[in-house]
Structures are given as structure tokens and as C-alpha cells.
mmCIF file of C-alpha atoms in Angstrom:
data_model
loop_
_atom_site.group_PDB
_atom_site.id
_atom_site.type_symbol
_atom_site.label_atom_id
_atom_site.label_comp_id
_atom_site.label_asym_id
_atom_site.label_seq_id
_atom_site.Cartn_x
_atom_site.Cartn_y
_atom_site.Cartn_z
ATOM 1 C CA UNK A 1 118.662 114.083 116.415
ATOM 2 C CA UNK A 2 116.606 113.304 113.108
ATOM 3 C CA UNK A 3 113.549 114.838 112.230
ATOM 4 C CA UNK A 4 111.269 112.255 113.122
ATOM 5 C CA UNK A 5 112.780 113.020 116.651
ATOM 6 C CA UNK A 6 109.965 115.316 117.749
ATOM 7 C CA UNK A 7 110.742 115.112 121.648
ATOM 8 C CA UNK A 8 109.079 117.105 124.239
ATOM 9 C CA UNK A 9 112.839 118.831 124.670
ATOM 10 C CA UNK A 10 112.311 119.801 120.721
ATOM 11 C CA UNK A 11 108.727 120.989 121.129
ATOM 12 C CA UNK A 12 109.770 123.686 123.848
ATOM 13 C CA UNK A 13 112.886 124.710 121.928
ATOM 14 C CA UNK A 14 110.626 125.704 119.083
ATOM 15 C CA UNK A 15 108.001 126.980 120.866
ATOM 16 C CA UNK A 16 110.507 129.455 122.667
ATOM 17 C CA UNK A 17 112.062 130.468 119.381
ATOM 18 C CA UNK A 18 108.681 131.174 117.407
ATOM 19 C CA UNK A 19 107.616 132.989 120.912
ATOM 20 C CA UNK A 20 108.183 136.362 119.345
ATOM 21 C CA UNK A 21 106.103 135.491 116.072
ATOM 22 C CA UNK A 22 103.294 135.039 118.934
ATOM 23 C CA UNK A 23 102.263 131.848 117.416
ATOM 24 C CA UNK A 24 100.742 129.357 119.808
ATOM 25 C CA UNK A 25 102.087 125.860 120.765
ATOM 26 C CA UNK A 26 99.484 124.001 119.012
ATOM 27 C CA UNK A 27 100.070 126.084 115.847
ATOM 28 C CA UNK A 28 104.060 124.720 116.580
ATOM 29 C CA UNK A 29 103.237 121.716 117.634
ATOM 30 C CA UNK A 30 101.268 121.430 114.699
ATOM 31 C CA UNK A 31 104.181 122.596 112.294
ATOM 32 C CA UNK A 32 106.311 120.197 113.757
ATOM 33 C CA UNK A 33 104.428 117.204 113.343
ATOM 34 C CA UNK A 34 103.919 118.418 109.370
ATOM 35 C CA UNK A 35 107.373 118.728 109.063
ATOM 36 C CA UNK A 36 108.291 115.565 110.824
ATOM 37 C CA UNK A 37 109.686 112.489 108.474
ATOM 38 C CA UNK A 38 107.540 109.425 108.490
ATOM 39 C CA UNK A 39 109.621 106.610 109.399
ATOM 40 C CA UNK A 40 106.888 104.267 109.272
ATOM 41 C CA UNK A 41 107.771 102.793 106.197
ATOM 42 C CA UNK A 42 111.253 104.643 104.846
ATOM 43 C CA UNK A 43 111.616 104.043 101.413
ATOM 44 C CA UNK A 44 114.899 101.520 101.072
ATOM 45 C CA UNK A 45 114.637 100.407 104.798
ATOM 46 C CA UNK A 46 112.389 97.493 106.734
ATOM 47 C CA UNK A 47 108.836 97.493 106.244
ATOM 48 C CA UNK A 48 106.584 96.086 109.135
ATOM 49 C CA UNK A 49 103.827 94.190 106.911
ATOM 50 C CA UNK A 50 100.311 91.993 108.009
ATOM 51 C CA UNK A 51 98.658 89.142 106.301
ATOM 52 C CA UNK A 52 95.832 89.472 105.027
ATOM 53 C CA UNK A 53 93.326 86.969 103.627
ATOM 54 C CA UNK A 54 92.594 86.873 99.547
ATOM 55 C CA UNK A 55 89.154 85.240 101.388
ATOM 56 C CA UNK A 56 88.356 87.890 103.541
ATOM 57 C CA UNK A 57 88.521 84.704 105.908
ATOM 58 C CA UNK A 58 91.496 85.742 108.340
ATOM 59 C CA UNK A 59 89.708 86.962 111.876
ATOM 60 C CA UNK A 60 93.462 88.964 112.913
ATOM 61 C CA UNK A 61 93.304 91.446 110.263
ATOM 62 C CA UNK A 62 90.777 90.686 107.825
ATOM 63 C CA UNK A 63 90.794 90.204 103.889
ATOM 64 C CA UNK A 64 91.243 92.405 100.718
ATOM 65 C CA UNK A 65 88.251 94.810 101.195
ATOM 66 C CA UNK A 66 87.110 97.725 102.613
ATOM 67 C CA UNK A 67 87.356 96.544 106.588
ATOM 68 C CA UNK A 68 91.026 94.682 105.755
ATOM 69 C CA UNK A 69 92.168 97.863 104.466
ATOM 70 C CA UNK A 70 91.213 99.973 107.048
ATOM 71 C CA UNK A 71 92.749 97.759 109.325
ATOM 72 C CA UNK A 72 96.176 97.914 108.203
ATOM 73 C CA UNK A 73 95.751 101.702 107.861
ATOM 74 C CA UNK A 74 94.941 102.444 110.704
ATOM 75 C CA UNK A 75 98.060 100.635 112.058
ATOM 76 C CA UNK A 76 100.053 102.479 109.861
ATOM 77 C CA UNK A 77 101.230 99.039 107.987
ATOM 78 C CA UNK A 78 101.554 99.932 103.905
ATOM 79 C CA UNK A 79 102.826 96.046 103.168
ATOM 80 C CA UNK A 80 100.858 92.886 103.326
ATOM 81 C CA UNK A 81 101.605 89.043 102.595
ATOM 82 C CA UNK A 82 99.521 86.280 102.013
ATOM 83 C CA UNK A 83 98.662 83.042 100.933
ATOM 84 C CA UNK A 84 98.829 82.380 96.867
ATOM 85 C CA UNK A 85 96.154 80.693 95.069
ATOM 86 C CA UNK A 86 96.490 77.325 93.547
ATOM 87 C CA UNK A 87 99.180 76.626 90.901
ATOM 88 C CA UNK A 88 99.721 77.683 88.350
ATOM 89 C CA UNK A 89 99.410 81.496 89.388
ATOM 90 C CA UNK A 90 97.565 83.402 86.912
ATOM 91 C CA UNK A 91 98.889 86.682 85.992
ATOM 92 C CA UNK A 92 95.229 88.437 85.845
ATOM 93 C CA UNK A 93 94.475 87.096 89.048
ATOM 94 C CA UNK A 94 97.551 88.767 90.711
ATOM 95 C CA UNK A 95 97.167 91.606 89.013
ATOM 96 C CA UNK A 96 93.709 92.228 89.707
ATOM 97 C CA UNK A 97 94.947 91.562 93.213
ATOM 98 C CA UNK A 98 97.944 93.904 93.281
ATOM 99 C CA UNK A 99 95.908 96.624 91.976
ATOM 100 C CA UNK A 100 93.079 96.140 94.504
ATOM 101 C CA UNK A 101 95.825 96.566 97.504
ATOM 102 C CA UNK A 102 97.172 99.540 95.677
ATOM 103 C CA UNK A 103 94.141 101.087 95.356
ATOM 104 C CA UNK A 104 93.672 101.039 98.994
ATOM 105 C CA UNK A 105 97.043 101.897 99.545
ATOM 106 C CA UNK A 106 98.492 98.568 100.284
ATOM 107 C CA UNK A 107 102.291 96.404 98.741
ATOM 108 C CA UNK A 108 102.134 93.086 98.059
ATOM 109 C CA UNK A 109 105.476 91.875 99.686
ATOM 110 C CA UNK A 110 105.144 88.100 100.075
ATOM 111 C CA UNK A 111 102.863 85.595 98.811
ATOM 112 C CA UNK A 112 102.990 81.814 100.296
ATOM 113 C CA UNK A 113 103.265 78.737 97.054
ATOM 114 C CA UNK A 114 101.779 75.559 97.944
ATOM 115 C CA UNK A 115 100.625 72.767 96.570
ATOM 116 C CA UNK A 116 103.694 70.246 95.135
ATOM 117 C CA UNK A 117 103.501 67.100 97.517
ATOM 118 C CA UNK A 118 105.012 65.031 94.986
ATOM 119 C CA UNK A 119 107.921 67.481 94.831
ATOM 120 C CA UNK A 120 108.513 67.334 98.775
ATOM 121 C CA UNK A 121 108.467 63.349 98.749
ATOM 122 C CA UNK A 122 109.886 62.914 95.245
ATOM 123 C CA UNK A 123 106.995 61.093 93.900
ATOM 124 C CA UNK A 124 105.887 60.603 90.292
ATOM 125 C CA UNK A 125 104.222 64.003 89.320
ATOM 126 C CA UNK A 126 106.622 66.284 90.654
ATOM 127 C CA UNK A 127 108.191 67.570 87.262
ATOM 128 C CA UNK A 128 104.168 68.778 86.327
ATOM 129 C CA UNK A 129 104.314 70.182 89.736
ATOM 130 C CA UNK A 130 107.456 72.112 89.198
ATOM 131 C CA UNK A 131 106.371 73.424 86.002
ATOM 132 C CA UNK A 132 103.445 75.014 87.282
ATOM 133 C CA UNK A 133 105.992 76.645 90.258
ATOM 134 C CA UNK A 134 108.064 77.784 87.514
ATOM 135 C CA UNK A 135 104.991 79.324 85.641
ATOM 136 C CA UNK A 136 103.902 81.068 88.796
ATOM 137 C CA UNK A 137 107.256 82.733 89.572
ATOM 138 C CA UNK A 138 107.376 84.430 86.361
ATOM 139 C CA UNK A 139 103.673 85.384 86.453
ATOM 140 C CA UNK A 140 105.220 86.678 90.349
ATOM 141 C CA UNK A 141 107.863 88.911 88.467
ATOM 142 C CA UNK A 142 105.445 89.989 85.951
ATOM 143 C CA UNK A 143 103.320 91.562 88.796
ATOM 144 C CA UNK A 144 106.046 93.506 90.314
ATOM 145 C CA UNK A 145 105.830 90.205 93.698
ATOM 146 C CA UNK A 146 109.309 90.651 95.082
ATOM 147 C CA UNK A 147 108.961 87.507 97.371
ATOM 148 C CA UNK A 148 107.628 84.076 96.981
ATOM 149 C CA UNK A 149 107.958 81.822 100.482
ATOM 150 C CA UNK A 150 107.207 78.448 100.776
ATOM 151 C CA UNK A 151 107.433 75.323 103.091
ATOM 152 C CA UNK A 152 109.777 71.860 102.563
ATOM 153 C CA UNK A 153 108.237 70.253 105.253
ATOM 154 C CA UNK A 154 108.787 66.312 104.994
ATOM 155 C CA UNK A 155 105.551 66.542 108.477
ATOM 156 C CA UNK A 156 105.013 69.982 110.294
ATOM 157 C CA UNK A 157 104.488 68.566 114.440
ATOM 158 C CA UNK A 158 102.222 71.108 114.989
ATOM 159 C CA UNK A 159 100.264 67.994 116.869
ATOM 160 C CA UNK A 160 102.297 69.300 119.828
ATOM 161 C CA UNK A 161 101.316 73.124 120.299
ATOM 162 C CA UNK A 162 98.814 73.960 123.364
ATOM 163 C CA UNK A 163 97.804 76.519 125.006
ATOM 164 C CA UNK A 164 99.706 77.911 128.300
ATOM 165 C CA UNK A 165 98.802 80.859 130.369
ATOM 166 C CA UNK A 166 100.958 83.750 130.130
ATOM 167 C CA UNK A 167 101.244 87.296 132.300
ATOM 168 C CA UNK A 168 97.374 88.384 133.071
ATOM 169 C CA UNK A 169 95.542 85.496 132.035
ATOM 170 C CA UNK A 170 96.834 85.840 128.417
ATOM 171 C CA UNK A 171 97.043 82.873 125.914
ATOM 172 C CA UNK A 172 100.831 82.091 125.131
ATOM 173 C CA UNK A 173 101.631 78.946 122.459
ATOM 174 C CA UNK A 174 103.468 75.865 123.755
ATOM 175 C CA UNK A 175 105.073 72.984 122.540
ATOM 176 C CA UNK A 176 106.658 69.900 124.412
ATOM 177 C CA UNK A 177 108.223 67.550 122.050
ATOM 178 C CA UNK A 178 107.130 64.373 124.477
ATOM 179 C CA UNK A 179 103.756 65.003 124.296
ATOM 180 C CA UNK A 180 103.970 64.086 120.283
ATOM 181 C CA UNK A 181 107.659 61.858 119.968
ATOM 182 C CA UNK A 182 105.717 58.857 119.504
ATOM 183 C CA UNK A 183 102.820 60.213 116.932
ATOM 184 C CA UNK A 184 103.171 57.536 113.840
ATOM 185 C CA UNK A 185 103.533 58.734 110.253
ATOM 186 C CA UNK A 186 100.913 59.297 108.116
ATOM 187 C CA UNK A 187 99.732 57.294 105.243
ATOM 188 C CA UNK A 188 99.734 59.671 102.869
ATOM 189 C CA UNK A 189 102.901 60.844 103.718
ATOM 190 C CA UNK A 190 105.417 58.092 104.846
ATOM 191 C CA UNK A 191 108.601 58.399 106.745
ATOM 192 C CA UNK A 192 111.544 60.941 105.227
ATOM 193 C CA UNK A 193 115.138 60.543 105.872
ATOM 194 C CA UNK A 194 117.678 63.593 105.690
ATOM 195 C CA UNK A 195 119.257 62.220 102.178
ATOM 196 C CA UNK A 196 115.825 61.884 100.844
ATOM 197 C CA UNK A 197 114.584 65.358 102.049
ATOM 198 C CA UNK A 198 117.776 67.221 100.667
ATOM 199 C CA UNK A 199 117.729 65.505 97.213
ATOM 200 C CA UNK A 200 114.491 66.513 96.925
ATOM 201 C CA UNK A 201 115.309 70.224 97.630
ATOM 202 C CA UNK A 202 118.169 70.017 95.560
ATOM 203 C CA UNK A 203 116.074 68.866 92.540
ATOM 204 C CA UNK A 204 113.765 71.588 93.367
ATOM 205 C CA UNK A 205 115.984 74.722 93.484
ATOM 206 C CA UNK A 206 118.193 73.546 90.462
ATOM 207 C CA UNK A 207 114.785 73.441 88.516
ATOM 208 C CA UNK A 208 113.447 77.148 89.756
ATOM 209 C CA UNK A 209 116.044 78.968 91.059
ATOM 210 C CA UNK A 210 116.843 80.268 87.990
ATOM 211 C CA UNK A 211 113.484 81.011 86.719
ATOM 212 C CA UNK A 212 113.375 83.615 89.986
ATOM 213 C CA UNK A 213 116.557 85.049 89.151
ATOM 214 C CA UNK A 214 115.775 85.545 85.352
ATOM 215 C CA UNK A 215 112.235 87.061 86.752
ATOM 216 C CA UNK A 216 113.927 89.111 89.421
ATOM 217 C CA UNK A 217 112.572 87.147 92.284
ATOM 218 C CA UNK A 218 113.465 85.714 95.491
ATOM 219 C CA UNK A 219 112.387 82.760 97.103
ATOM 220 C CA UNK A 220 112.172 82.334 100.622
ATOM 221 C CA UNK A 221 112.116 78.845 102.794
ATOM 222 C CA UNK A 222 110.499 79.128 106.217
ATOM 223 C CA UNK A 223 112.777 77.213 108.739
ATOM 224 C CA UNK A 224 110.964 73.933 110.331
ATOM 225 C CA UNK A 225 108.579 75.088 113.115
ATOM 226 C CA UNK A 226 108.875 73.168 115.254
ATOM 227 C CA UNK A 227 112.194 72.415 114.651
ATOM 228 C CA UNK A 228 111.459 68.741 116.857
ATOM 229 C CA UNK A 229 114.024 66.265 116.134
ATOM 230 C CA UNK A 230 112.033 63.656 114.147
ATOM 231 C CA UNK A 231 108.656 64.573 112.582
ATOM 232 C CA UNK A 232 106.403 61.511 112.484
ATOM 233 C CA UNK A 233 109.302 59.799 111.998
ATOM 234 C CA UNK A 234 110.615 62.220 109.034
ATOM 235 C CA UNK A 235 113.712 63.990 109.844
ATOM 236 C CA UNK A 236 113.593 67.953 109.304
ATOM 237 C CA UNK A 237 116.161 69.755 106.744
ATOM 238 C CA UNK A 238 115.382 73.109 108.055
ATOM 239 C CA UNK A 239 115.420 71.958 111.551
ATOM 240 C CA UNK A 240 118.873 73.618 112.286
ATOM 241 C CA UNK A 241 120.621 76.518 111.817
ATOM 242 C CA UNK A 242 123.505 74.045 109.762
ATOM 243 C CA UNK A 243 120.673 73.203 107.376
ATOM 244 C CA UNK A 244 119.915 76.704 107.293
ATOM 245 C CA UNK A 245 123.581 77.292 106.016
ATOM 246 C CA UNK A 246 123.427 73.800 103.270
ATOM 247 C CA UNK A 247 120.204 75.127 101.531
ATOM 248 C CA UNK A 248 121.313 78.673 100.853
ATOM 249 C CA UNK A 249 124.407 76.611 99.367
ATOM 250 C CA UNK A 250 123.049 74.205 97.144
ATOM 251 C CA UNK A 251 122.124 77.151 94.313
ATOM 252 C CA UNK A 252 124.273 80.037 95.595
ATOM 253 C CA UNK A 253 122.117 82.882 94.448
ATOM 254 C CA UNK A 254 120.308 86.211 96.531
ATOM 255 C CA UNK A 255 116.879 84.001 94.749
ATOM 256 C CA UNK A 256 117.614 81.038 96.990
ATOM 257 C CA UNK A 257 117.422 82.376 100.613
ATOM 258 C CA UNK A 258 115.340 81.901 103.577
ATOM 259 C CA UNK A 259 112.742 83.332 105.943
ATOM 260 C CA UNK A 260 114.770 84.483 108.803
ATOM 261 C CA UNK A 261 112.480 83.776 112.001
ATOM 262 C CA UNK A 262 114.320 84.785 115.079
ATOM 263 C CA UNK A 263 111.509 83.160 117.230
ATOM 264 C CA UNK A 264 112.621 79.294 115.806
ATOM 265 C CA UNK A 265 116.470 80.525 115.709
ATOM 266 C CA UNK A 266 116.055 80.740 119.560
ATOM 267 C CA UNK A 267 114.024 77.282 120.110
ATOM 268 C CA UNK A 268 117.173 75.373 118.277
ATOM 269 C CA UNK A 269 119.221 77.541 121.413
ATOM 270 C CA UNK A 270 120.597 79.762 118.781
ATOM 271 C CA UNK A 271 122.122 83.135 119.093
ATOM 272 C CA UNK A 272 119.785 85.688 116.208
ATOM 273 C CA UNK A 273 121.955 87.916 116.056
ATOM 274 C CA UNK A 274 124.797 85.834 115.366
ATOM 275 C CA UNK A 275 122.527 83.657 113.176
ATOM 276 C CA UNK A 276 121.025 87.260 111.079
ATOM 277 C CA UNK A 277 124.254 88.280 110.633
ATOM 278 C CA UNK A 278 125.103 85.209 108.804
ATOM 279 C CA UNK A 279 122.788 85.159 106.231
ATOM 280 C CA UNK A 280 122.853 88.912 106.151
ATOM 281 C CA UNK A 281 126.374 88.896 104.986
ATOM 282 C CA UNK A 282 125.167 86.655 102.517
ATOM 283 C CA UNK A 283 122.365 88.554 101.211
ATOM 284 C CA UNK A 284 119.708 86.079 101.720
ATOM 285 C CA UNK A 285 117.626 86.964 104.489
ATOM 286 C CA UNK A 286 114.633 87.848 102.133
ATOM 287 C CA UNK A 287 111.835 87.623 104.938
ATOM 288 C CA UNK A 288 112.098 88.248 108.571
ATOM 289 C CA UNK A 289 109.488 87.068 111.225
ATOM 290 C CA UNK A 290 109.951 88.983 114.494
ATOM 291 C CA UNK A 291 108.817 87.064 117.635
ATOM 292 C CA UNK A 292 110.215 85.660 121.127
ATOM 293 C CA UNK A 293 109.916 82.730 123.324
ATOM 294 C CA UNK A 294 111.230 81.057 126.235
ATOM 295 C CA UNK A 295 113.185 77.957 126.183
ATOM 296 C CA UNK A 296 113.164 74.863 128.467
ATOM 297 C CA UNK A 297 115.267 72.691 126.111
ATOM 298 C CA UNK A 298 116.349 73.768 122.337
ATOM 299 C CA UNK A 299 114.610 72.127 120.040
ATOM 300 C CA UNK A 300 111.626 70.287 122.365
ATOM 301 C CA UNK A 301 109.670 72.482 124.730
ATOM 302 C CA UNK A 302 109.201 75.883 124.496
ATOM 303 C CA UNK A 303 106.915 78.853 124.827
ATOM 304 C CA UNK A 304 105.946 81.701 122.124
ATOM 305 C CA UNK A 305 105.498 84.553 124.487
ATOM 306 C CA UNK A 306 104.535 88.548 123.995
ATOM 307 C CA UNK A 307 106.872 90.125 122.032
ATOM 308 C CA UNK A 308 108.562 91.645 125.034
ATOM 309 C CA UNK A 309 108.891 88.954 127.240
ATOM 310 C CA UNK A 310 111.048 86.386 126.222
ATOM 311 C CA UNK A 311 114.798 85.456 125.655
ATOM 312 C CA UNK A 312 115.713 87.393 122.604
ATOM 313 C CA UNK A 313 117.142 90.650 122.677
ATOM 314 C CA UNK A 314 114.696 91.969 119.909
ATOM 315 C CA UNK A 315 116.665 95.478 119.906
ATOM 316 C CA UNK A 316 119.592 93.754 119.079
ATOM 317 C CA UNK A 317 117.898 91.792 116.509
ATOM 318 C CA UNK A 318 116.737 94.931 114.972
ATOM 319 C CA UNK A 319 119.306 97.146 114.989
ATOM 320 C CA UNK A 320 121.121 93.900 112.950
ATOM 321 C CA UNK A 321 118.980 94.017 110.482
ATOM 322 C CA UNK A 322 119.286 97.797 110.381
ATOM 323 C CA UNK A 323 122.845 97.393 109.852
ATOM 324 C CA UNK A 324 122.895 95.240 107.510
ATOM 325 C CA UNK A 325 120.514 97.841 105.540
ATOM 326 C CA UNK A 326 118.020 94.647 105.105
ATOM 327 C CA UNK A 327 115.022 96.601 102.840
ATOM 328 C CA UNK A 328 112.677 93.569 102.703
ATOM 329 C CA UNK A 329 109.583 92.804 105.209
ATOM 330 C CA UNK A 330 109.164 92.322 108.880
ATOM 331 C CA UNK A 331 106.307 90.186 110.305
ATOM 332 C CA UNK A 332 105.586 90.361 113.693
ATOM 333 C CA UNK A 333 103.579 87.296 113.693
ATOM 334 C CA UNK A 334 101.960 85.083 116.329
ATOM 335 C CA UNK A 335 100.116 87.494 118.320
ATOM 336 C CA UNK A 336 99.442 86.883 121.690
ATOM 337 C CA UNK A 337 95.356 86.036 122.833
ATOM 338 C CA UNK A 338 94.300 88.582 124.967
ATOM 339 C CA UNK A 339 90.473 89.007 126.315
ATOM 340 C CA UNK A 340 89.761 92.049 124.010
ATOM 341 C CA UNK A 341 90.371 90.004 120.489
ATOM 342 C CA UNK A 342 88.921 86.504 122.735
ATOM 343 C CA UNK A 343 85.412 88.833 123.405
ATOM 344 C CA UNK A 344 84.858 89.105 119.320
ATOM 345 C CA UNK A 345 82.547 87.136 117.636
ATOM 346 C CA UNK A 346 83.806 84.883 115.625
ATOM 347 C CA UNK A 347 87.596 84.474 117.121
ATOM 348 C CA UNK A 348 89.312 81.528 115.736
ATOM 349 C CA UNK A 349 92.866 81.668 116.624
ATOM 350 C CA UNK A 350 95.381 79.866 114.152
ATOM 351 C CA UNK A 351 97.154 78.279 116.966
ATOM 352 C CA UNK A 352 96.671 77.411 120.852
ATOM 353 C CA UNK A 353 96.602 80.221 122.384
ATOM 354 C CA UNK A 354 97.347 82.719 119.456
ATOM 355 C CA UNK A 355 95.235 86.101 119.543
ATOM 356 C CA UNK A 356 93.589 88.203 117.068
ATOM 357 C CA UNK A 357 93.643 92.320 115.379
ATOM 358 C CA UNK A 358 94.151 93.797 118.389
ATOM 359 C CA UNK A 359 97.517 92.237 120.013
ATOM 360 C CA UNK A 360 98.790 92.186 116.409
ATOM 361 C CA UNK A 361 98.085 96.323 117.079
ATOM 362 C CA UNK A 362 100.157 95.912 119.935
ATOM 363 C CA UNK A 363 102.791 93.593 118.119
ATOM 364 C CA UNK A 364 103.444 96.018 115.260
ATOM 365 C CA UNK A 365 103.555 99.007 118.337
ATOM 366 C CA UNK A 366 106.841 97.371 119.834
ATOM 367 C CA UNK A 367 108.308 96.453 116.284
ATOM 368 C CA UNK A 368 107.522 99.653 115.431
ATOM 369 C CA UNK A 369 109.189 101.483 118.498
ATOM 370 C CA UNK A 370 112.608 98.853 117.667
ATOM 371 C CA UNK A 371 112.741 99.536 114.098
ATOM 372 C CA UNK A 372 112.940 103.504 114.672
ATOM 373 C CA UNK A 373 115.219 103.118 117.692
ATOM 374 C CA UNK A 374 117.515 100.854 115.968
ATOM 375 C CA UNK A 375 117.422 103.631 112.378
ATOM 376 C CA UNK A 376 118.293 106.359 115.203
ATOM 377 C CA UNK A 377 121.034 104.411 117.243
#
């Protein structure tokens, strides 16, 4: 039994063996708590982290201030992500930024790039666009940012989320490809075969994975969510888990790797603990989102359920990721909307029937309880 163990079975034994000293059980329940290692956030291991906004804009957890802060205290959460600014980073900018999480006792883990459409289509323009990715991944290692995740989205279908009710009158997010097959592309975007997607990629990773592995960062591609078949007619190259396993290939490298989201694994019908120990072998799991669903048919209708509801085994999805002695981030993301976060002023949920501060409390609660199981297992 570790230390962090403190069990009602440990509390008696050490009340009867201090029973002589005549000390009192709150003085050794007290000591034992004191003595007790924090496994919250163990130095090496996982670390559960929040967004917050650069804004203050978020309504779930708030921005870099006083309120933000406290928020992510009080849960006990020492890591944050977030969105980046526009390109080209500036290295005063995120440093200033850095230092203001620090000061409140806050990481930055993860910031989002955006912002190079000609890059994603292969348009005029994307070299300038690269450049200024380039430029922002060194200002990234210059500012101690161990993770930069981005998008290679060709169309994201989020045209077919809605809200479902879930257990109590809670808000669950659904999506049913049918409802959005037929949706035409956009101007501004066009149509995207699989060829054109991957050269593009390809062009993109040759050009910056080595910039993150000379600046001692990795970059991590979210998966396609939802991983629907066509896209507005564009096909998806991170729509399956064998894309998942051609990226990482292109530039073999621990800087080229992926955001492992056991949530989408599951909506292409995939097994993530098979699929985490995959990439984990490979060293290139360099974010994790932790969710669940349930699934009506891979790939085309779904539901994003609580946390400890749906299909995944999230305890075995843990203690993989414990075994693998993965030391990066853990987002338990898309929280649930529940009446308490749906009575504040102001709620504005980023998706259908997504929720707010306080089921993200109860979010980081259950990853909390897995990731110590799964360390003590």
C-alpha cells in the first residue's frame, strides 16, 4: 500500500499504535494526511490539465486571471492548454503568458496553432504560412511549451452534432452522419481528396518537423472529429485509426505524433487500448483526451456521454497509459450539461449539449480516481 493510500483500515492502525502517546485521532489523522504523497500531479507521471482562455472568454473554466486561477486550484489541476494567438507566435507574448500561469501556480502544457488554410488546401501562400509555423515553434521551445497541437482538417462536420438527453435530464452530444451526408462544400474551401490531403501533410511535416525536434518540441495532430466518411465532400486523413498509423510515418520522429482521443478511437469501432498501445510503443502519444461514448454505427452516429457511462473501459485506458509511463497531459474534455452549470449566467456551451465548470469538476473527479487507481494497480 503506498502512502497516498490513507484508508480508513490505515487510520485505525495508527491511531491504535500512537494510543499510548495519548494523542487524539484528529491530531493522527492530521499527521497522516501531512505525511501523505500528493499524487495529484506526480512529477514524471500523467497530469490531468484544463483549458483555459488567453480571453478570459471560456464560461467552463475561465481565463488567465484571478477567477481562472482559482478555478483550476481549487480542482487541484496544476496544467492548462489553450488556444495560441495568431502566427507568428511572439516570444514576449508567451512569455509574459507562461509567467502569468506560473505565478498563479499554473504549466503551460499545450497550446492549439491555427491559422495556415493555404497549407491545408495547398494553395499559393502556404510556404509564408509555414514560415510563420516554423517561427512559432521555436519561439514554443524558447518558452519552455512542450506541446504544440493542431488540426488538418480538409471540413470539420460539426454541422451534425445535437443535443440528446442523457441520465437525469442531462445534455449528452450527438451526431448522426445522415442528418449532414448531403451538406455541399463550401466555397471557400472546395472538395479534398485523400491524395490531395496527405501531400499536403507531407509537405507540411517535412517543412517543421524538424524545426520541433531541433527546438525540443512535439507536435500533436488531433484525429478527425467526427471521423464521418466524407466531409462536405472532402475525404478525412485522420478519419481512421490506419491514417493514424501513415501520419506518424511520414517523418518518423517522437515531434511528429498525435493527440490520442480515446472518445473518437471508439466512434471509428476501435479498441483504445489496443489503439494506445500502438502509438505508445511508438512514443508518440503526446496528448491524450479522456472521454466516452456510445456507438450505434462506427464512424456515423454516436453519443458523447458522462465519463462513466459509455463503451470504453476508461480503467483500462488508464492503467495503459500508466504502463506505458506516458508523462504528458490528460484532458478530460467535453463535459457533460448539467442544470447547475445550465442555471449560470452567461452559459454558452461549445457544443450541443456540452456543460460548463462544474461537470468538468466532476470530469477531472473520475479521471482523477482512474489515474491513482491505475499508479496503485
Amino acid at each position: 500500500m503506498s502512502n497516498s493510500d490513507v484508508s480508513r483500515r490505515t487510520l485505525l492502525q495508527a491511531m491504535g499504535a500512537t494510543a499510548l502517546s495519548a494523542a487524539t485521532p484528529a491530531a493522527v489523522a492530521s499527521k497522516l494526511f501531512a505525511e501523505a504523497h500528493d499524487r495529484r500531479d506526480v512529477a514524471g507521471g500523467p497530469n490531468i490539465a484544463l483549458e483555459l482562455s488567453r480571453s478570459g472568454s471560456f464560461f467552463a473554466t475561465g481565463g488567465v486571471n484571478g477567477a481562472g486561477t482559482r478555478r483550476m486550484q481549487q480542482l487541484g489541476v496544476t496544467h492548462v492548454i489553450m488556444g495560441g494567438p495568431s502566427i507568428p507566435w511572439q516570444e514576449s507574448e508567451l512569455r509574459t503568458l507562461t509567467d502569468q500561469l506560473k505565478a498563479g501556480g499554473l504549466t503551460l502544457g499545450n497550446m492549439m496553432i491555427a491559422g495556415f488554410p493555404n497549407t491545408l488546401y495547398g494553395r499559393a501562400g502556404r510556404d509564408e504560412e509555414i514560415d510563420k509555423v516554423r517561427e512559432s515553434i521555436r519561439v514554443a521551445g524558447k518558452v519552455g511549451l512542450p506541446v504544440v497541437e493542431y488540426n488538418f482538417y480538409a471540413h470539420r462536420l460539426v454541422e451534425g452534432y445535437y443535443a440528446k438527453t442523457g441520465r437525469g435530464g442531462a445534455g449528452w452530444t450527438a451526431f448522426d452522419y445522415d442528418k449532414v451526408k448531403d451538406l455541399p462544400p463550401l466555397p471557400e474551401e472546395g472538395t479534398h481528396n485523400l491524395d490531395e490531403m496527405w501531400n499536403n501533410i507531407t509537405y507540411f511535416l517535412k517543412a517543421v518537423v524538424p524545426v520541433a525536434e531541433e527546438s525540443g518540441v512535439r507536435l500533436a495532430l488531433h484525429p478527425n472529429d467526427p471521423p464521418a466518411p466524407l466531409s462536405r465532400g472532402s475525404q478525412q486523413i485522420m478519419g481512421t485509426v490506419a491514417g493514424w498509423k501513415k501520419l506518424v510515418d511520414i517523418v518518423p520522429s517522437k515531434s511528429n505524433g498525435i493527440t490520442f482521443d480515446c472518445g473518437v478511437t471508439r466512434e471509428m469501432g476501435e479498441d483504445p487500448v489496443e489503439v494506445c498501445r500502438y502509438f505508445g510503443k511508438k512514443d508518440v502519444i503526446n496528448h491524450v483526451h479522456y472521454r466516452n461514448v456510445r456507438v450505434q454505427k462506427a464512424y456515423e452516429k454516436y453519443e458523447e456521454v458522462f465519463i462513466d457511462e459509455g463503451v470504453n473501459d476508461m480503467f483500462a485506458v488508464m492503467k495503459e497509459l500508466v504502463r506505458q509511463k506516458y508523462p504528458r497531459l490528460i484532458y478530460p474534455e467535453h463535459p457533460r450539461a448539467i442544470d447547475y452549470d445550465r442555471e449560470r449566467e452567461g452559459f454558452n456551451p461549445y457544443y450541443p449539449g456540452g456543460g460548463g465548470y462544474a461537470a468538468f469538476a466532476y470530469n477531472v473527479g473520475y479521471t482523477r480516481a482512474m489515474l491513482q487507481a491505475a499508479q496503485n494497480s
